[in-house]
Amino acid sequence: MAETAGVHVELVDNSFLKLRGEIKGPPDTPFDGGKYILDITIPETYPFNPPKVTFRTKIWHPNISSVTGAICLDILKDQWAAAMTLRTVLLSLQSLLSSAEPDDPQDAVVAKQYKDDFTCYKRTAKHWAVVYAQASACQNKEDVEALALFDKNIQQLMQMGFSEQDSRVALSSKNWNVEAAVECLFS
Amino acid sequence: MTAEADPMSHDDNVIAQMDQISKDIANKSPLVSEPEPVENLKSEYTQNHGFLAKIEHLTKSYSKIRRVRGDGNCFYRAYAYTLFDACKRDAALRDRVFKKLDTTLAWLVQLGMPSFTTEDFHDTFVETLKNHCDSGTYDSLMETFNNDGMSNYLVVYVRLLTSGQLQQDSDEYLPFVEGLYKDMKEFCDKEVMPVDREADHLQIKALTECLSFPLKLVYVDRSEGGPTELVIPDGSSPDVSLLYRPGHYDILYD
């Protein structure tokens, strides 16, 4: 598939059953400029059953599991149509990044943050996007400062002996409150 | 530690359960069965006098029923099967249908269907129908319609045609679903194109209009009186009849 509209797919081996997709994070979202790799498995019953798609690149988004990369999207489930193409799927995922559906979440923690503290959600999503997807940094001064503080918080937990990844997940889940994150890591 | 966010999702459980139900149905019945006497239906309703009376009525006008698997595709599969069968026997119908089919690929792509896949379904449908009309037999037709992959390919194309007709004539159809779907495209994305989604009156009307191949629906349900017959579209004189029992379609023969 040619790379247009920032989506792309290639073979992983020569079986045609395992593919690797790539989508660019859409503009005006925390994912802007990020590069998201997707694992695509084509079932034997394709195209009468949907491809199985998961995010290989870690992402903080209400409809994508921050742990497994599993996706909650109707066309990958009961709204799949045999006439759809992988391009349709990738474009739909790209548009999912632009318009989250927090009321139909895959990751309940992220969805709750999205609804309760949207600014914190956006900054956390941006932090993950910069770290895992090489997304562009923020421009806004307040955001830049907030993200710098996130990095400091992670360093702080790492000095206590937690891994970077565990620290990031705990802090992200607890709105970057260090005490709450530590409590969560010890529990 | 991980975010406590990822239970095996409810959706996945539901899907697994649905898959199992589909497999159970698939193991029990062929996609398209050999015809059997309409009387056989009585054994399904021994406790239900409303139904029994209607089936008794049915046996006066129809002798045979050809069952179609209840997998959500039954209307589309039954319709495609009767179309193939009728085109083989009726040269005028065949010419009309091929003439129409020749225009449908460009038409569907223009309506926004993805050309790459639509072309594949279109070509398969046209080629299979042509082969059947040229050199097919009853046995080869049954083989085609009972081959999972092929049969489902044909179903997808009639779904695409249905979807095209509904979107082309959305002024006519939209009022029936207004408030439930924002436009006809959304209706088609949710209620026509998804694999295994059942057809309702709107889909039936659109498809019969698209191919100008009308049909008679014979309703059998719990209501009083004999079976209700409905000709679609209005005022046409169909050669084929489908039996409708709530949630399911089969083919009827005089």
CSV table of C-alpha atoms in Angstrom, one decimal:
chain,number,residue,atom,x,y,z
A,1,MET,CA,0.0,0.0,0.0
A,2,ALA,CA,1.4,3.4,-0.9
A,3,GLU,CA,1.9,5.8,1.9
A,4,THR,CA,-0.8,8.4,1.6
A,5,ALA,CA,-2.6,10.1,4.3
A,6,GLY,CA,0.0,8.9,6.8
A,7,VAL,CA,-0.9,5.2,6.8
A,8,HIS,CA,1.2,2.4,5.6
A,9,VAL,CA,1.3,-1.4,5.8
A,10,GLU,CA,4.0,-4.0,5.0
A,11,LEU,CA,4.5,-7.8,5.2
A,12,VAL,CA,6.2,-9.2,8.3
A,13,ASP,CA,7.0,-12.5,6.7
A,14,ASN,CA,5.8,-13.9,3.4
A,15,SER,CA,2.7,-15.6,4.7
A,16,PHE,CA,0.4,-12.6,4.2
A,17,LEU,CA,-1.2,-13.5,7.5
A,18,LYS,CA,1.0,-11.2,9.6
A,19,LEU,CA,1.4,-7.6,8.6
A,20,ARG,CA,2.8,-4.5,10.2
A,21,GLY,CA,0.9,-1.3,9.9
A,22,GLU,CA,2.0,2.2,10.6
A,23,ILE,CA,-0.1,5.3,11.2
A,24,LYS,CA,1.0,8.9,11.9
A,25,GLY,CA,-0.5,10.6,14.9
A,26,PRO,CA,-3.0,13.2,13.5
A,27,PRO,CA,-2.5,16.9,13.9
A,28,ASP,CA,-4.2,18.8,16.8
A,29,THR,CA,-4.0,15.7,19.0
A,30,PRO,CA,-1.4,14.8,21.7
A,31,PHE,CA,-0.2,12.1,19.1
A,32,ASP,CA,0.7,14.7,16.5
A,33,GLY,CA,3.8,13.6,14.6
A,34,GLY,CA,4.1,10.3,16.4
A,35,LYS,CA,4.7,7.1,14.6
A,36,TYR,CA,2.5,4.2,15.7
A,37,ILE,CA,3.3,0.6,14.8
A,38,LEU,CA,0.4,-1.8,14.6
A,39,ASP,CA,0.5,-5.6,14.6
A,40,ILE,CA,-2.0,-7.0,12.1
A,41,THR,CA,-3.1,-10.6,11.9
A,42,ILE,CA,-5.3,-11.8,9.1
A,43,PRO,CA,-7.6,-14.6,10.1
A,44,GLU,CA,-8.1,-17.6,7.9
A,45,THR,CA,-11.7,-16.6,7.4
A,46,TYR,CA,-10.7,-13.1,6.1
A,47,PRO,CA,-12.5,-11.1,4.7
A,48,PHE,CA,-15.5,-12.5,6.4
A,49,ASN,CA,-13.9,-11.8,9.8
A,50,PRO,CA,-12.0,-8.7,10.7
A,51,PRO,CA,-8.2,-8.6,10.9
A,52,LYS,CA,-6.9,-8.6,14.5
A,53,VAL,CA,-5.1,-5.4,15.1
A,54,THR,CA,-3.2,-4.2,18.2
A,55,PHE,CA,-0.9,-1.3,18.9
A,56,ARG,CA,2.7,-2.4,19.2
A,57,THR,CA,3.7,1.2,20.1
A,58,LYS,CA,2.6,2.1,23.6
A,59,ILE,CA,-0.1,4.7,23.7
A,60,TRP,CA,-2.3,6.5,26.3
A,61,HIS,CA,-5.8,6.6,24.8
A,62,PRO,CA,-9.2,5.7,26.3
A,63,ASN,CA,-10.0,3.2,23.5
A,64,ILE,CA,-6.6,1.4,23.5
A,65,SER,CA,-5.2,-0.6,26.3
A,66,SER,CA,-2.1,1.0,27.7
A,67,VAL,CA,-1.0,-2.5,28.8
A,68,THR,CA,-1.6,-4.7,25.8
A,69,GLY,CA,-2.3,-2.3,22.9
A,70,ALA,CA,-5.7,-4.0,22.4
A,71,ILE,CA,-8.2,-1.7,20.6
A,72,CYS,CA,-11.9,-1.0,21.1
A,73,LEU,CA,-13.2,-0.1,17.7
A,74,ASP,CA,-16.5,-1.2,16.2
A,75,ILE,CA,-15.3,-2.0,12.7
A,76,LEU,CA,-12.7,-4.5,14.3
A,77,LYS,CA,-15.7,-6.2,16.0
A,78,ASP,CA,-19.3,-6.4,15.0
A,79,GLN,CA,-19.3,-3.6,12.4
A,80,TRP,CA,-16.7,-5.3,10.2
A,81,ALA,CA,-17.7,-5.5,6.6
A,82,ALA,CA,-16.0,-7.8,4.1
A,83,ALA,CA,-15.6,-5.0,1.5
A,84,MET,CA,-13.4,-3.0,3.9
A,85,THR,CA,-9.7,-2.8,3.2
A,86,LEU,CA,-6.8,-2.6,5.5
A,87,ARG,CA,-6.5,1.0,4.4
A,88,THR,CA,-10.0,1.6,5.7
A,89,VAL,CA,-9.0,0.0,9.0
A,90,LEU,CA,-5.8,2.1,9.4
A,91,LEU,CA,-7.7,5.4,8.5
A,92,SER,CA,-10.3,4.5,11.0
A,93,LEU,CA,-7.7,4.0,13.7
A,94,GLN,CA,-6.1,7.3,12.8
A,95,SER,CA,-9.5,8.9,13.2
A,96,LEU,CA,-9.9,7.1,16.5
A,97,LEU,CA,-6.8,9.0,17.7
A,98,SER,CA,-8.5,12.2,16.7
A,99,SER,CA,-11.8,11.4,18.4
A,100,ALA,CA,-11.7,9.2,21.4
A,101,GLU,CA,-14.9,7.5,22.7
A,102,PRO,CA,-14.4,7.6,26.5
A,103,ASP,CA,-17.9,6.1,27.0
A,104,ASP,CA,-16.9,2.9,25.2
A,105,PRO,CA,-13.4,2.4,26.7
A,106,GLN,CA,-10.8,-0.2,26.3
A,107,ASP,CA,-8.7,1.2,29.1
A,108,ALA,CA,-10.9,2.3,32.0
A,109,VAL,CA,-8.1,4.2,33.8
A,110,VAL,CA,-7.4,6.3,30.8
A,111,ALA,CA,-11.0,6.9,30.1
A,112,LYS,CA,-11.7,8.0,33.7
A,113,GLN,CA,-8.8,10.5,33.5
A,114,TYR,CA,-10.1,11.7,30.1
A,115,LYS,CA,-13.5,12.5,31.6
A,116,ASP,CA,-12.3,13.8,35.0
A,117,ASP,CA,-9.2,15.8,34.2
A,118,PHE,CA,-8.9,16.4,30.4
A,119,THR,CA,-5.8,18.6,30.7
A,120,CYS,CA,-4.0,15.9,32.7
A,121,TYR,CA,-5.1,13.3,30.1
A,122,LYS,CA,-3.8,15.4,27.2
A,123,ARG,CA,-0.4,15.9,28.9
A,124,THR,CA,-0.1,12.3,29.8
A,125,ALA,CA,-1.0,11.2,26.3
A,126,LYS,CA,1.6,13.7,25.0
A,127,HIS,CA,4.2,12.4,27.4
A,128,TRP,CA,3.6,8.8,26.2
A,129,ALA,CA,3.6,10.0,22.6
A,130,VAL,CA,7.0,11.7,22.9
A,131,VAL,CA,8.6,8.8,24.8
A,132,TYR,CA,7.2,5.9,22.7
A,133,ALA,CA,6.2,7.3,19.3
A,134,GLN,CA,8.8,10.1,18.8
A,135,ALA,CA,5.9,12.6,18.6
A,136,SER,CA,6.7,16.3,18.4
A,137,ALA,CA,7.2,18.1,21.7
A,138,CYS,CA,4.6,20.6,23.0
A,139,GLN,CA,4.8,24.3,22.2
A,140,ASN,CA,2.7,25.8,25.0
A,141,LYS,CA,4.9,26.9,27.9
A,142,GLU,CA,2.6,25.5,30.6
A,143,ASP,CA,2.5,22.1,28.9
A,144,VAL,CA,6.3,22.1,28.5
A,145,GLU,CA,6.7,22.8,32.2
A,146,ALA,CA,4.1,20.1,33.1
A,147,LEU,CA,5.9,17.6,31.0
A,148,ALA,CA,9.3,18.4,32.5
A,149,LEU,CA,7.8,17.8,35.9
A,150,PHE,CA,6.5,14.4,34.7
A,151,ASP,CA,10.1,13.5,33.8
A,152,LYS,CA,11.3,14.6,37.2
A,153,ASN,CA,8.6,12.5,38.9
A,154,ILE,CA,9.6,9.4,37.0
A,155,GLN,CA,13.3,10.0,37.9
A,156,GLN,CA,12.2,10.3,41.5
A,157,LEU,CA,10.5,6.9,41.5
A,158,MET,CA,13.4,5.3,39.6
A,159,GLN,CA,15.7,6.5,42.3
A,160,MET,CA,13.5,4.6,44.8
A,161,GLY,CA,14.3,1.5,42.7
A,162,PHE,CA,11.3,1.2,40.5
A,163,SER,CA,11.7,0.6,36.7
A,164,GLU,CA,11.1,3.4,34.4
A,165,GLN,CA,8.1,1.7,32.8
A,166,ASP,CA,6.4,0.8,36.1
A,167,SER,CA,7.0,4.3,37.3
A,168,ARG,CA,5.5,5.8,34.2
A,169,VAL,CA,2.4,3.6,34.4
A,170,ALA,CA,1.8,4.2,38.1
A,171,LEU,CA,2.2,8.0,37.8
A,172,SER,CA,0.1,8.2,34.7
A,173,SER,CA,-2.7,6.2,36.4
A,174,LYS,CA,-2.6,8.4,39.5
A,175,ASN,CA,-2.6,11.8,37.7
A,176,TRP,CA,1.2,12.2,38.4
A,177,ASN,CA,0.7,12.3,42.2
A,178,VAL,CA,4.0,10.8,43.4
A,179,GLU,CA,2.6,9.6,46.8
A,180,ALA,CA,-0.4,7.9,45.2
A,181,ALA,CA,1.9,6.3,42.6
A,182,VAL,CA,4.3,5.0,45.2
A,183,GLU,CA,1.4,3.5,47.2
A,184,CYS,CA,0.1,1.9,44.0
A,185,LEU,CA,3.5,0.5,43.3
A,186,PHE,CA,3.8,-1.0,46.7
A,187,SER,CA,0.4,-2.5,46.8
B,1,MET,CA,2.6,-3.4,38.2
B,2,THR,CA,0.3,-2.5,35.4
B,3,ALA,CA,-2.6,-0.2,35.1
B,4,GLU,CA,-5.6,-2.1,36.4
B,5,ALA,CA,-7.3,-1.3,33.1
B,6,ASP,CA,-7.3,-4.4,31.0
B,7,PRO,CA,-9.9,-7.1,31.9
B,8,MET,CA,-10.5,-9.5,29.1
B,9,SER,CA,-13.0,-7.2,27.5
B,10,HIS,CA,-16.7,-7.9,27.7
B,11,ASP,CA,-16.9,-7.5,23.9
B,12,ASP,CA,-14.4,-10.3,23.4
B,13,ASN,CA,-16.4,-12.7,25.5
B,14,VAL,CA,-19.6,-11.8,23.6
B,15,ILE,CA,-17.8,-12.3,20.3
B,16,ALA,CA,-16.4,-15.7,21.4
B,17,GLN,CA,-19.9,-16.8,22.4
B,18,MET,CA,-21.5,-15.6,19.2
B,19,ASP,CA,-18.8,-17.4,17.2
B,20,GLN,CA,-19.7,-20.6,19.1
B,21,ILE,CA,-23.4,-20.2,18.3
B,22,SER,CA,-22.5,-19.6,14.6
B,23,LYS,CA,-20.4,-22.8,14.6
B,24,ASP,CA,-23.2,-24.8,16.2
B,25,ILE,CA,-25.7,-23.6,13.5
B,26,ALA,CA,-23.1,-24.2,10.8
B,27,ASN,CA,-22.6,-27.8,11.9
B,28,LYS,CA,-26.4,-28.5,11.9
B,29,SER,CA,-27.5,-27.1,8.6
B,30,PRO,CA,-26.0,-26.5,5.1
B,31,LEU,CA,-25.9,-23.0,3.7
B,32,VAL,CA,-28.6,-24.0,1.2
B,33,SER,CA,-30.4,-27.3,1.6
B,34,GLU,CA,-32.2,-29.6,-0.7
B,35,PRO,CA,-36.0,-28.9,-1.0
B,36,GLU,CA,-38.3,-30.7,1.3
B,37,PRO,CA,-42.1,-30.9,1.7
B,38,VAL,CA,-43.7,-27.8,3.4
B,39,GLU,CA,-45.5,-30.3,5.7
B,40,ASN,CA,-42.2,-30.9,7.4
B,41,LEU,CA,-42.5,-27.5,9.1
B,42,LYS,CA,-45.4,-28.8,11.1
B,43,SER,CA,-43.1,-30.9,13.3
B,44,GLU,CA,-41.4,-27.7,14.5
B,45,TYR,CA,-44.7,-26.2,15.8
B,46,THR,CA,-46.6,-29.1,17.4
B,47,GLN,CA,-47.4,-27.0,20.4
B,48,ASN,CA,-48.2,-23.9,18.6
B,49,HIS,CA,-51.7,-23.8,17.0
B,50,GLY,CA,-51.4,-20.3,15.5
B,51,PHE,CA,-48.4,-21.4,13.5
B,52,LEU,CA,-49.8,-24.8,12.7
B,53,ALA,CA,-52.9,-23.3,11.1
B,54,LYS,CA,-50.8,-21.1,8.9
B,55,ILE,CA,-48.5,-23.9,7.8
B,56,GLU,CA,-51.6,-25.8,6.9
B,57,HIS,CA,-52.6,-22.9,4.7
B,58,LEU,CA,-49.2,-22.7,3.3
B,59,THR,CA,-49.3,-26.3,2.1
B,60,LYS,CA,-52.2,-25.4,-0.1
B,61,SER,CA,-50.2,-23.0,-2.2
B,62,TYR,CA,-46.7,-24.3,-1.8
B,63,SER,CA,-45.3,-27.8,-2.0
B,64,LYS,CA,-41.6,-27.4,-1.2
B,65,ILE,CA,-39.4,-25.4,1.0
B,66,ARG,CA,-35.6,-25.0,0.6
B,67,ARG,CA,-34.0,-24.1,3.9
B,68,VAL,CA,-31.2,-21.5,4.0
B,69,ARG,CA,-28.9,-21.4,7.0
B,70,GLY,CA,-30.0,-18.9,9.7
B,71,ASP,CA,-26.6,-17.1,10.0
B,72,GLY,CA,-27.8,-13.6,9.4
B,73,ASN,CA,-27.2,-13.9,5.7
B,74,CYS,CA,-30.3,-15.9,4.9
B,75,PHE,CA,-32.2,-13.3,3.0
B,76,TYR,CA,-29.3,-12.3,0.9
B,77,ARG,CA,-28.3,-15.9,0.2
B,78,ALA,CA,-31.8,-17.0,-0.6
B,79,TYR,CA,-32.2,-14.0,-2.9
B,80,ALA,CA,-28.9,-14.6,-4.7
B,81,TYR,CA,-29.7,-18.3,-5.0
B,82,THR,CA,-33.1,-17.7,-6.6
B,83,LEU,CA,-31.6,-15.0,-8.9
B,84,PHE,CA,-29.0,-17.4,-10.2
B,85,ASP,CA,-31.6,-20.1,-10.7
B,86,ALA,CA,-34.0,-17.8,-12.4
B,87,CYS,CA,-31.4,-16.3,-14.7
B,88,LYS,CA,-30.5,-19.7,-16.0
B,89,ARG,CA,-34.0,-20.4,-17.0
B,90,ASP,CA,-35.1,-17.0,-18.2
B,91,ALA,CA,-33.1,-15.4,-21.0
B,92,ALA,CA,-34.9,-12.0,-20.8
B,93,LEU,CA,-34.2,-11.7,-17.1
B,94,ARG,CA,-30.6,-12.8,-17.7
B,95,ASP,CA,-30.0,-10.0,-20.2
B,96,ARG,CA,-31.6,-7.5,-18.0
B,97,VAL,CA,-29.6,-8.5,-14.9
B,98,PHE,CA,-26.3,-8.6,-16.8
B,99,LYS,CA,-27.0,-5.2,-18.3
B,100,LYS,CA,-27.6,-3.8,-14.8
B,101,LEU,CA,-24.6,-5.6,-13.3
B,102,ASP,CA,-22.3,-4.1,-15.9
B,103,THR,CA,-23.1,-0.7,-14.6
B,104,THR,CA,-22.9,-1.5,-10.9
B,105,LEU,CA,-19.1,-1.4,-10.3
B,106,ALA,CA,-18.6,2.1,-11.5
B,107,TRP,CA,-21.8,3.1,-9.7
B,108,LEU,CA,-20.8,1.7,-6.3
B,109,VAL,CA,-17.3,3.1,-6.5
B,110,GLN,CA,-18.8,6.5,-7.3
B,111,LEU,CA,-21.0,6.1,-4.2
B,112,GLY,CA,-17.8,5.7,-2.2
B,113,MET,CA,-17.3,2.0,-1.9
B,114,PRO,CA,-13.6,1.0,-1.9
B,115,SER,CA,-12.8,0.1,-5.5
B,116,PHE,CA,-10.2,-2.5,-4.8
B,117,THR,CA,-12.5,-4.8,-2.9
B,118,THR,CA,-15.7,-3.9,-4.6
B,119,GLU,CA,-14.2,-4.8,-8.0
B,120,ASP,CA,-13.2,-8.2,-6.6
B,121,PHE,CA,-16.7,-9.0,-5.3
B,122,HIS,CA,-18.3,-7.6,-8.5
B,123,ASP,CA,-16.1,-9.7,-10.8
B,124,THR,CA,-16.6,-12.8,-8.8
B,125,PHE,CA,-20.4,-12.3,-8.8
B,126,VAL,CA,-20.6,-11.6,-12.5
B,127,GLU,CA,-18.3,-14.4,-13.5
B,128,THR,CA,-20.0,-17.0,-11.3
B,129,LEU,CA,-23.4,-16.0,-12.6
B,130,LYS,CA,-22.1,-16.1,-16.2
B,131,ASN,CA,-20.6,-19.5,-15.7
B,132,HIS,CA,-23.8,-20.8,-14.2
B,133,CYS,CA,-25.9,-19.4,-17.0
B,134,ASP,CA,-23.5,-20.8,-19.7
B,135,SER,CA,-22.8,-24.2,-18.4
B,136,GLY,CA,-24.0,-24.6,-14.8
B,137,THR,CA,-26.1,-27.5,-13.5
B,138,TYR,CA,-28.3,-27.8,-10.5
B,139,ASP,CA,-25.5,-29.7,-8.8
B,140,SER,CA,-22.9,-27.1,-9.6
B,141,LEU,CA,-25.2,-24.4,-8.3
B,142,MET,CA,-25.7,-26.2,-5.0
B,143,GLU,CA,-22.0,-26.7,-4.8
B,144,THR,CA,-21.3,-23.0,-5.4
B,145,PHE,CA,-23.8,-21.9,-2.8
B,146,ASN,CA,-22.6,-24.4,-0.2
B,147,ASN,CA,-19.0,-23.5,-0.6
B,148,ASP,CA,-18.4,-21.1,2.3
B,149,GLY,CA,-16.0,-18.8,0.7
B,150,MET,CA,-17.8,-18.5,-2.7
B,151,SER,CA,-21.3,-18.4,-1.2
B,152,ASN,CA,-20.2,-15.6,1.1
B,153,TYR,CA,-18.5,-13.7,-1.7
B,154,LEU,CA,-21.8,-13.6,-3.5
B,155,VAL,CA,-23.6,-12.5,-0.4
B,156,VAL,CA,-21.2,-9.6,0.0
B,157,TYR,CA,-21.9,-8.4,-3.5
B,158,VAL,CA,-25.7,-8.3,-3.0
B,159,ARG,CA,-25.1,-6.5,0.3
B,160,LEU,CA,-23.0,-3.9,-1.7
B,161,LEU,CA,-25.9,-3.6,-4.2
B,162,THR,CA,-28.4,-3.1,-1.4
B,163,SER,CA,-26.2,-0.5,0.2
B,164,GLY,CA,-25.8,1.3,-3.2
B,165,GLN,CA,-29.5,1.4,-3.9
B,166,LEU,CA,-30.3,2.7,-0.4
B,167,GLN,CA,-27.7,5.5,-0.7
B,168,GLN,CA,-28.7,6.4,-4.2
B,169,ASP,CA,-32.4,6.7,-3.2
B,170,SER,CA,-31.8,7.9,0.3
B,171,ASP,CA,-34.5,10.5,0.0
B,172,GLU,CA,-37.0,7.7,-0.3
B,173,TYR,CA,-35.5,5.5,2.4
B,174,LEU,CA,-34.1,7.9,5.0
B,175,PRO,CA,-37.5,8.8,6.5
B,176,PHE,CA,-37.9,5.2,7.7
B,177,VAL,CA,-34.8,5.3,9.8
B,178,GLU,CA,-34.6,9.1,10.6
B,179,GLY,CA,-33.6,9.8,14.2
B,180,LEU,CA,-31.9,6.4,14.5
B,181,TYR,CA,-29.1,7.0,12.0
B,182,LYS,CA,-27.7,10.3,10.9
B,183,ASP,CA,-27.8,9.4,7.2
B,184,MET,CA,-28.2,6.5,4.9
B,185,LYS,CA,-24.5,5.8,4.8
B,186,GLU,CA,-24.4,5.3,8.5
B,187,PHE,CA,-27.5,3.0,8.2
B,188,CYS,CA,-25.6,1.0,5.5
B,189,ASP,CA,-22.4,0.8,7.5
B,190,LYS,CA,-24.3,-0.5,10.5
B,191,GLU,CA,-27.2,-2.5,9.1
B,192,VAL,CA,-26.3,-3.6,5.6
B,193,MET,CA,-22.5,-4.1,5.2
B,194,PRO,CA,-21.5,-5.8,8.4
B,195,VAL,CA,-21.0,-9.6,7.8
B,196,ASP,CA,-24.0,-11.6,9.1
B,197,ARG,CA,-26.3,-8.6,9.8
B,198,GLU,CA,-29.9,-9.6,9.0
B,199,ALA,CA,-32.0,-7.9,6.4
B,200,ASP,CA,-35.1,-6.0,7.1
B,201,HIS,CA,-37.9,-4.7,4.8
B,202,LEU,CA,-35.8,-1.7,3.7
B,203,GLN,CA,-32.9,-3.8,2.5
B,204,ILE,CA,-35.2,-6.2,0.7
B,205,LYS,CA,-37.0,-3.4,-1.1
B,206,ALA,CA,-33.7,-1.8,-2.1
B,207,LEU,CA,-32.2,-5.0,-3.5
B,208,THR,CA,-35.3,-6.0,-5.5
B,209,GLU,CA,-35.4,-2.6,-7.0
B,210,CYS,CA,-31.7,-2.6,-7.8
B,211,LEU,CA,-31.8,-5.8,-9.8
B,212,SER,CA,-35.4,-5.4,-10.9
B,213,PHE,CA,-35.9,-8.9,-9.7
B,214,PRO,CA,-39.1,-8.8,-7.5
B,215,LEU,CA,-40.1,-11.3,-4.9
B,216,LYS,CA,-43.1,-12.4,-2.9
B,217,LEU,CA,-42.7,-12.7,0.9
B,218,VAL,CA,-45.0,-15.1,2.7
B,219,TYR,CA,-45.2,-14.2,6.4
B,220,VAL,CA,-45.9,-16.9,8.9
B,221,ASP,CA,-46.2,-15.8,12.5
B,222,ARG,CA,-48.4,-16.1,15.6
B,223,SER,CA,-51.1,-13.8,14.4
B,224,GLU,CA,-54.6,-14.9,13.5
B,225,GLY,CA,-55.6,-16.0,10.0
B,226,GLY,CA,-53.7,-17.3,7.0
B,227,PRO,CA,-50.2,-16.4,6.0
B,228,THR,CA,-49.8,-12.8,4.8
B,229,GLU,CA,-48.3,-12.3,1.4
B,230,LEU,CA,-46.4,-9.3,0.3
B,231,VAL,CA,-45.1,-8.5,-3.1
B,232,ILE,CA,-41.9,-6.4,-3.3
B,233,PRO,CA,-41.8,-3.9,-5.0
B,234,ASP,CA,-45.5,-3.1,-5.0
B,235,GLY,CA,-47.4,-4.0,-8.1
B,236,SER,CA,-44.7,-6.3,-9.5
B,237,SER,CA,-45.3,-10.0,-10.5
B,238,PRO,CA,-42.6,-12.0,-8.9
B,239,ASP,CA,-41.7,-15.6,-9.9
B,240,VAL,CA,-40.0,-16.4,-6.6
B,241,SER,CA,-41.3,-16.6,-3.1
B,242,LEU,CA,-39.5,-16.5,0.2
B,243,LEU,CA,-41.0,-17.7,3.4
B,244,TYR,CA,-40.5,-15.4,6.3
B,245,ARG,CA,-40.8,-16.6,9.9
B,246,PRO,CA,-39.7,-14.1,12.5
B,247,GLY,CA,-36.0,-13.5,12.1
B,248,HIS,CA,-35.6,-16.0,9.2
B,249,TYR,CA,-36.0,-16.5,5.4
B,250,ASP,CA,-36.3,-19.7,3.4
B,251,ILE,CA,-37.2,-20.3,-0.2
B,252,LEU,CA,-40.7,-21.6,-1.2
B,253,TYR,CA,-41.8,-23.5,-4.3
B,254,ASP,CA,-45.3,-23.9,-5.8
